[in-house]
XYZ file of C-alpha atoms in Angstrom:
126
model
C -16.983 -26.826 32.824
C -19.954 -25.354 30.947
C -18.217 -24.529 27.690
C -18.481 -20.799 28.360
C -15.329 -18.737 28.245
C -14.164 -18.166 31.817
C -13.078 -14.647 30.842
C -16.175 -12.683 29.894
C -15.741 -10.387 26.911
C -14.976 -6.785 27.780
C -17.792 -4.320 28.018
C -18.778 -2.619 24.759
C -17.135 0.746 24.193
C -18.535 4.238 23.910
C -16.003 6.438 22.125
C -16.013 10.243 22.426
C -13.821 12.564 20.356
C -13.493 16.314 20.858
C -10.527 18.636 20.467
C -11.612 20.940 23.310
C -10.111 19.516 26.536
C -12.796 20.977 28.826
C -15.617 19.694 26.627
C -14.028 16.234 26.351
C -13.552 16.067 30.125
C -17.196 17.026 30.676
C -18.392 14.452 28.118
C -16.191 11.741 29.654
C -17.496 12.548 33.130
C -21.147 12.436 32.010
C -20.691 9.204 30.055
C -18.783 7.540 32.893
C -21.352 8.545 35.484
C -24.287 7.290 33.418
C -22.829 4.392 31.418
C -19.560 3.486 33.164
C -20.884 0.355 34.868
C -21.942 -1.169 31.549
C -19.593 0.358 28.947
C -15.916 1.183 28.538
C -15.567 4.923 27.961
C -12.800 5.705 25.458
C -11.853 9.310 24.710
C -9.671 10.908 22.054
C -8.743 14.519 21.340
C -7.999 14.315 17.615
C -9.050 12.442 14.523
C -5.672 10.691 14.347
C -5.891 9.542 17.980
C -9.500 8.441 17.463
C -8.645 6.371 14.367
C -5.831 4.654 16.275
C -8.126 3.845 19.203
C -10.906 2.640 16.877
C -8.414 0.461 14.994
C -7.114 -0.974 18.290
C -10.669 -1.776 19.401
C -11.298 -3.480 16.061
C -8.051 -5.493 16.313
C -8.998 -6.770 19.770
C -12.480 -7.702 18.527
C -14.147 -5.266 20.889
C -17.716 -4.161 20.341
C -18.164 -0.416 19.840
C -21.702 0.638 20.704
C -21.576 4.396 20.088
C -19.088 6.921 18.703
C -19.617 10.635 19.376
C -17.441 13.147 17.547
C -17.164 16.921 17.503
C -17.247 18.464 14.037
C -14.103 20.630 14.233
C -11.247 18.173 14.761
C -7.615 18.835 13.813
C -6.900 17.310 10.413
C -10.415 16.060 9.764
C -14.063 16.735 10.481
C -16.382 14.845 12.771
C -18.500 13.756 9.829
C -15.449 12.369 7.990
C -14.352 10.504 11.110
C -17.850 9.102 11.662
C -17.937 7.918 8.041
C -14.686 6.034 8.817
C -16.326 4.507 11.893
C -18.917 3.002 9.575
C -16.163 1.039 7.832
C -14.372 -0.341 10.926
C -17.321 -0.652 13.312
C -20.413 -0.801 11.084
C -22.705 -1.791 13.958
C -21.784 1.294 16.017
C -24.250 4.150 16.276
C -22.630 7.430 15.250
C -23.455 10.837 16.675
C -22.128 14.257 15.757
C -21.538 16.519 18.767
C -22.696 20.075 18.195
C -22.734 23.007 20.567
C -26.009 24.352 21.867
C -27.247 26.970 19.408
C -25.151 25.716 16.468
C -28.292 24.933 14.481
C -28.423 28.687 13.889
C -25.014 28.454 12.195
C -25.810 27.597 8.566
C -22.559 25.681 7.818
C -23.081 23.509 10.920
C -26.720 22.833 10.075
C -25.750 21.995 6.478
C -23.008 19.621 7.675
C -25.428 17.799 9.984
C -28.149 17.488 7.354
C -25.683 16.367 4.683
C -24.080 13.781 6.975
C -27.499 12.393 7.878
C -28.547 12.229 4.238
C -25.325 10.400 3.290
C -25.644 7.938 6.165
C -22.445 9.173 7.819
C -24.195 9.812 11.139
C -27.222 8.396 12.908
C -27.794 11.284 15.319
C -26.618 14.692 16.399
C -26.062 15.358 20.073
C -26.187 18.784 21.723
């Protein structure tokens, strides 16, 4: 016996949250295809569901590598949810999902810039 745990720790998680089912399915497919061998892909369709999944991952001691969240979630915003991620999984990188062309939408651009300035997100992802 080498002293190493015979059960290796689970793969780190990549968490994606979006309230649009087609977008979430597309994101899950892309993440699974590219990162599935090395990461657990966890998806949620609402802020409430995402918080529950993030709390469960924290309770099991799982590493969360990246959390990607859409801005318009029922009951919360992506930036608010990503700020929460910073409290339960402070090592996780946080990215706000925005639709192609949304930089032209002033409220979206303001939300991204504000979230970056406040340290609520690390990146934005088109």
